[in-house]
Coordinates of C-alpha atoms in Angstrom, one line a residue:
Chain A
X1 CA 124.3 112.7 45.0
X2 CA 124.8 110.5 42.6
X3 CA 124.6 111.7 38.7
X4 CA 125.4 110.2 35.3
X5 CA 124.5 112.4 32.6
X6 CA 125.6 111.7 28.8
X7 CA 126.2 113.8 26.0
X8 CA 126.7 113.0 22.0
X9 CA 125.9 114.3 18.7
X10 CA 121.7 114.2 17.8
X11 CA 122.8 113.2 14.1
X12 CA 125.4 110.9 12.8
X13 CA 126.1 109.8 8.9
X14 CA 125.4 106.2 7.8
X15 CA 128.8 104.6 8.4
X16 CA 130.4 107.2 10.7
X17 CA 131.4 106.7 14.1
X18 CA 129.6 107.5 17.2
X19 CA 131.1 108.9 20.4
X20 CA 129.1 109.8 23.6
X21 CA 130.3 110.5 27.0
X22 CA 129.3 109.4 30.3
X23 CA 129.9 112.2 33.1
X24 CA 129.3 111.2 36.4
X25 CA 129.0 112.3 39.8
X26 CA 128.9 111.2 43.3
X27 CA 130.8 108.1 42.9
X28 CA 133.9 106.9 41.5
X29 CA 134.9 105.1 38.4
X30 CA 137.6 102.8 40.2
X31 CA 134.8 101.9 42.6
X32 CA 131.5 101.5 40.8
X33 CA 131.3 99.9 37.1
X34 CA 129.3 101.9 34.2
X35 CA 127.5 100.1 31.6
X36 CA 126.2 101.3 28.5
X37 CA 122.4 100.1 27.2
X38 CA 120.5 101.9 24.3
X39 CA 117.0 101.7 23.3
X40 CA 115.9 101.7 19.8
X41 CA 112.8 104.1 19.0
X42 CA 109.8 102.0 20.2
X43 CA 111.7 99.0 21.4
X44 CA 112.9 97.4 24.8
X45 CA 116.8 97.7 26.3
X46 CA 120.0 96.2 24.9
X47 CA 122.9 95.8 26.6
X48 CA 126.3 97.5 25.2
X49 CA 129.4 96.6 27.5
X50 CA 130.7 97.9 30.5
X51 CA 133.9 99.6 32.0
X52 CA 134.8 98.0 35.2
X53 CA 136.0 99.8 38.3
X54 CA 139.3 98.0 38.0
X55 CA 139.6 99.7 34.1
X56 CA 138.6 96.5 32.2
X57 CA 136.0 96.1 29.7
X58 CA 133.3 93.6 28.4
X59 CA 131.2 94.1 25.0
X60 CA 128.3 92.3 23.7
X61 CA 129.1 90.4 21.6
X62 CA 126.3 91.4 19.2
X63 CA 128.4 94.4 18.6
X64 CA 131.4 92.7 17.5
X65 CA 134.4 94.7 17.1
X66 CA 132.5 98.0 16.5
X67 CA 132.5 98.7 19.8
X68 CA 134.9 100.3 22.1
X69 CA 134.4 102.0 25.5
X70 CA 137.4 103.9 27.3
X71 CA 137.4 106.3 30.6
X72 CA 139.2 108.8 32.2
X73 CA 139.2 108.5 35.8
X74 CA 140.3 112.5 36.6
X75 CA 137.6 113.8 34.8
X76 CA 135.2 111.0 35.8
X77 CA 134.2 109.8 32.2
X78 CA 133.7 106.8 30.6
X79 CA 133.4 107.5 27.0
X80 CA 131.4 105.0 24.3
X81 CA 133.2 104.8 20.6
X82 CA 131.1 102.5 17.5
X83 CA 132.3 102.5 14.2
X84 CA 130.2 101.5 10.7
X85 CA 127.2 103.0 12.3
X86 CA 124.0 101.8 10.3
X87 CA 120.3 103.4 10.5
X88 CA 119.1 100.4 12.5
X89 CA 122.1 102.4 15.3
X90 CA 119.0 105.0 16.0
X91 CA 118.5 105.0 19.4
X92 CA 118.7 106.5 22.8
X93 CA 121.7 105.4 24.7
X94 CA 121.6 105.3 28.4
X95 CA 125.0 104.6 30.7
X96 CA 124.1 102.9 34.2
X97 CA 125.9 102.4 37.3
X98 CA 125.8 99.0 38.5
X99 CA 125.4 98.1 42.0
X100 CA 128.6 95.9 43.7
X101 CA 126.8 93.6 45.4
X102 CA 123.6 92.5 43.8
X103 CA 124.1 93.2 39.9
X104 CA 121.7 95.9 39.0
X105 CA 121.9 99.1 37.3
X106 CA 121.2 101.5 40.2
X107 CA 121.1 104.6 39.0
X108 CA 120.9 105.8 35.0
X109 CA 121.7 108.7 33.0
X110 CA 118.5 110.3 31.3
X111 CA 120.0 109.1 28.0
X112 CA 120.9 110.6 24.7
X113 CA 118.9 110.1 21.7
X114 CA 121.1 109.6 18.2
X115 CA 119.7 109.4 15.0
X116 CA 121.4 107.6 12.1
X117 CA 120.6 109.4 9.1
X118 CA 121.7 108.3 5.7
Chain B
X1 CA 122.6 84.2 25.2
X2 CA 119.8 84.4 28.4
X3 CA 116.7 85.0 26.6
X4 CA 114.4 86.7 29.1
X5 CA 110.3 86.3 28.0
X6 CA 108.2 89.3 29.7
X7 CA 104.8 89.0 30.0
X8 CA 102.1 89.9 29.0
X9 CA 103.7 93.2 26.6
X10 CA 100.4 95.2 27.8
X11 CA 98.1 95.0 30.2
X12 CA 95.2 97.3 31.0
X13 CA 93.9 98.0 34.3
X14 CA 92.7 100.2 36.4
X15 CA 93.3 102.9 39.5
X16 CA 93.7 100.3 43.1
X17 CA 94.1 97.1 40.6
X18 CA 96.1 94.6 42.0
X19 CA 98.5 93.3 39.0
X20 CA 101.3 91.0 38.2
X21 CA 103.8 91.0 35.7
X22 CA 106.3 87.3 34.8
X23 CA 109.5 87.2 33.6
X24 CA 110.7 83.6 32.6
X25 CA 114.8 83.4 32.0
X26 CA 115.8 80.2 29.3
X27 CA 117.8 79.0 32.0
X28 CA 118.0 79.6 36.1
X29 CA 119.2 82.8 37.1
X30 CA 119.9 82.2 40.8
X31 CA 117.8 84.9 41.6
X32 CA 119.7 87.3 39.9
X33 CA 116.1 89.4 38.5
X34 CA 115.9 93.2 38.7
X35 CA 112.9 95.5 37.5
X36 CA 112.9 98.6 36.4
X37 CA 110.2 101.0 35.8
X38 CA 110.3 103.6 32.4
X39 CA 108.5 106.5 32.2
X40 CA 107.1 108.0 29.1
X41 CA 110.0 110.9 29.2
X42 CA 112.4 108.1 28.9
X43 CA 113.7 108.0 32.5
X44 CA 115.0 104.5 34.2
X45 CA 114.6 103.7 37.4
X46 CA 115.4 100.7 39.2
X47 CA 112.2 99.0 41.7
X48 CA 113.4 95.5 42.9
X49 CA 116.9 94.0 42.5
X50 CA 117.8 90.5 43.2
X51 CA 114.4 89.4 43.0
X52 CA 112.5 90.6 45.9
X53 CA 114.7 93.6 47.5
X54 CA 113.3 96.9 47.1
X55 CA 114.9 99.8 45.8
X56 CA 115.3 102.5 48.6
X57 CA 112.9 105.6 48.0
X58 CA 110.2 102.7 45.9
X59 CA 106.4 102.6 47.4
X60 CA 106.1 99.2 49.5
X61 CA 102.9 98.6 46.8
X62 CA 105.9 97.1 44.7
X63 CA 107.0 93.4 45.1
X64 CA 109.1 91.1 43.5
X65 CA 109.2 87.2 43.5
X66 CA 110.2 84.2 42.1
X67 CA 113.1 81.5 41.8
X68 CA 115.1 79.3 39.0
X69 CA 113.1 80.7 35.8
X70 CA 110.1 82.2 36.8
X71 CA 109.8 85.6 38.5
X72 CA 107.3 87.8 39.3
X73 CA 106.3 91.5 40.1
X74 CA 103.4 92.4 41.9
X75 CA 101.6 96.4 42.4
X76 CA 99.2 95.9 44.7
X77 CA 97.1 98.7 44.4
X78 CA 97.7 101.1 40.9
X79 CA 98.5 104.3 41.5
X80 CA 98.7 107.0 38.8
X81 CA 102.1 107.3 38.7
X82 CA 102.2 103.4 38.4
X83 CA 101.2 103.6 34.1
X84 CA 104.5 103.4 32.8
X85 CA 106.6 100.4 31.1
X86 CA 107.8 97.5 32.9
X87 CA 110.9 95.5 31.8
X88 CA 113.1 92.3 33.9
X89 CA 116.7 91.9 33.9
X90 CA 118.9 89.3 34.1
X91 CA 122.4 89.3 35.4
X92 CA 123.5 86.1 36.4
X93 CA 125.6 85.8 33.7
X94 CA 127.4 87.9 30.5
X95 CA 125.7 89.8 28.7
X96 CA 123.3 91.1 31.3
X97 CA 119.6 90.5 28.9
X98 CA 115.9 92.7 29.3
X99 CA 112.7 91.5 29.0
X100 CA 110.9 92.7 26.2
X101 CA 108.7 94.9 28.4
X102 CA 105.1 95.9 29.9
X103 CA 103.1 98.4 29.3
X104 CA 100.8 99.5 32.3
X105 CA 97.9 101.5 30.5
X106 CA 95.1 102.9 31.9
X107 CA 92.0 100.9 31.8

């Protein structure tokens, strides 16, 4: 069945970098795009970027160049790299697979929570 | 940017309530409005994409509608499991944009 799961640090320094993987199951990266969302403690959803199927990226802008997401299509990972990380960064990320034909996130990843400590 | 406007942010009700939750997009979407459901443990799960299609495995007590700007979903009969956040989605264009959510508390 289909699985994301992702994994990262609980605790990053103000102005270090965060990584977090994406390991998935069920379905293939050059088939299916992932997407990355996080959630601020006590907030709503914001959208990351996205590694698509064909190995392509998009970012939101919001993020400007702090953000960089990469895969590795033998060990089915898509990995999420931001730099400068500030405490306003605390949050839970969550990758998603989205859906080919209709443009949802169909299945998510139970999230990781980061904290941003100074 | 698409700004998506959720509303209302709460809304108390009660067990076999019938309730409705809007999502107005700053421009038309084309029907391109999904709704997910989080629980308080933090889990995602998706209820109707592309406006009014229902997830596989989601009670038929869920429904979505809605067209150009204005969308709509609809519980019509609360169950327990049902008091959980609400948030829309847009992805008819880059970046994909949320709602700012509903919380379905117990009356």
């Amino acid at each position: 069945q289909v699985q994301l799961k992702e994994t990262g640090p609980d605790l990053v320094q103000l102005t270090q970098t965060l990584s977090i993987t994406c390991t998935v199951s069920g379905f293939s990266l050059t088939t299916y795009n992932v997407h990355w969302v996080r959630q601020p403690p006590g907030k709503g959803l914001e959208w990351m970027g996205a590694m698509w199927n064909g190995g392509g990226t998009d970012y939101n802008s919001a993020f400007k160049s702090r953000l960089s997401i990469s895969r590795d299509t033998s060990k089915s990972q898509v990995f999420l790299k931001m730099n400068s990380l500030q405490t306003d960064d605390t949050a839970k990320y969550f990758c998603a697979r989205r859906d080919g034909s209709y443009w949802y996130f169909d299945f998510w990843g139970p999230g990781t929570m980061v904290t941003v400590s100074s | 940017d698409i700004q998506m406007t959720q509303t209302p942010s709460s809304m108390p009700a009660s067990l076999g309530e019938r309730v409705t939750i809007s999502c107005r997009a700053s421009q038309g979407i084309s029907n391109y409005l999904n709704w997910y459901q989080q629980k308080p443990d933090g889990t995602i799960k998706p209820l109707i994409y592309y406006t009014s299609n229902l997830q596989s495995g989601v009670p038929s007590r869920f429904s979505g509608s809605g067209s150009g700007t204005d969308y709509s979903l609809t519980i019509s009969s609360l169950e327990p499991e049902d008091f959980a956040m609400y948030y829309c989605q847009q992805y008819d264009s880059s970046p994909p944009t949320f709602g700012a959510g509903t919380k379905l508390e117990l009356k």
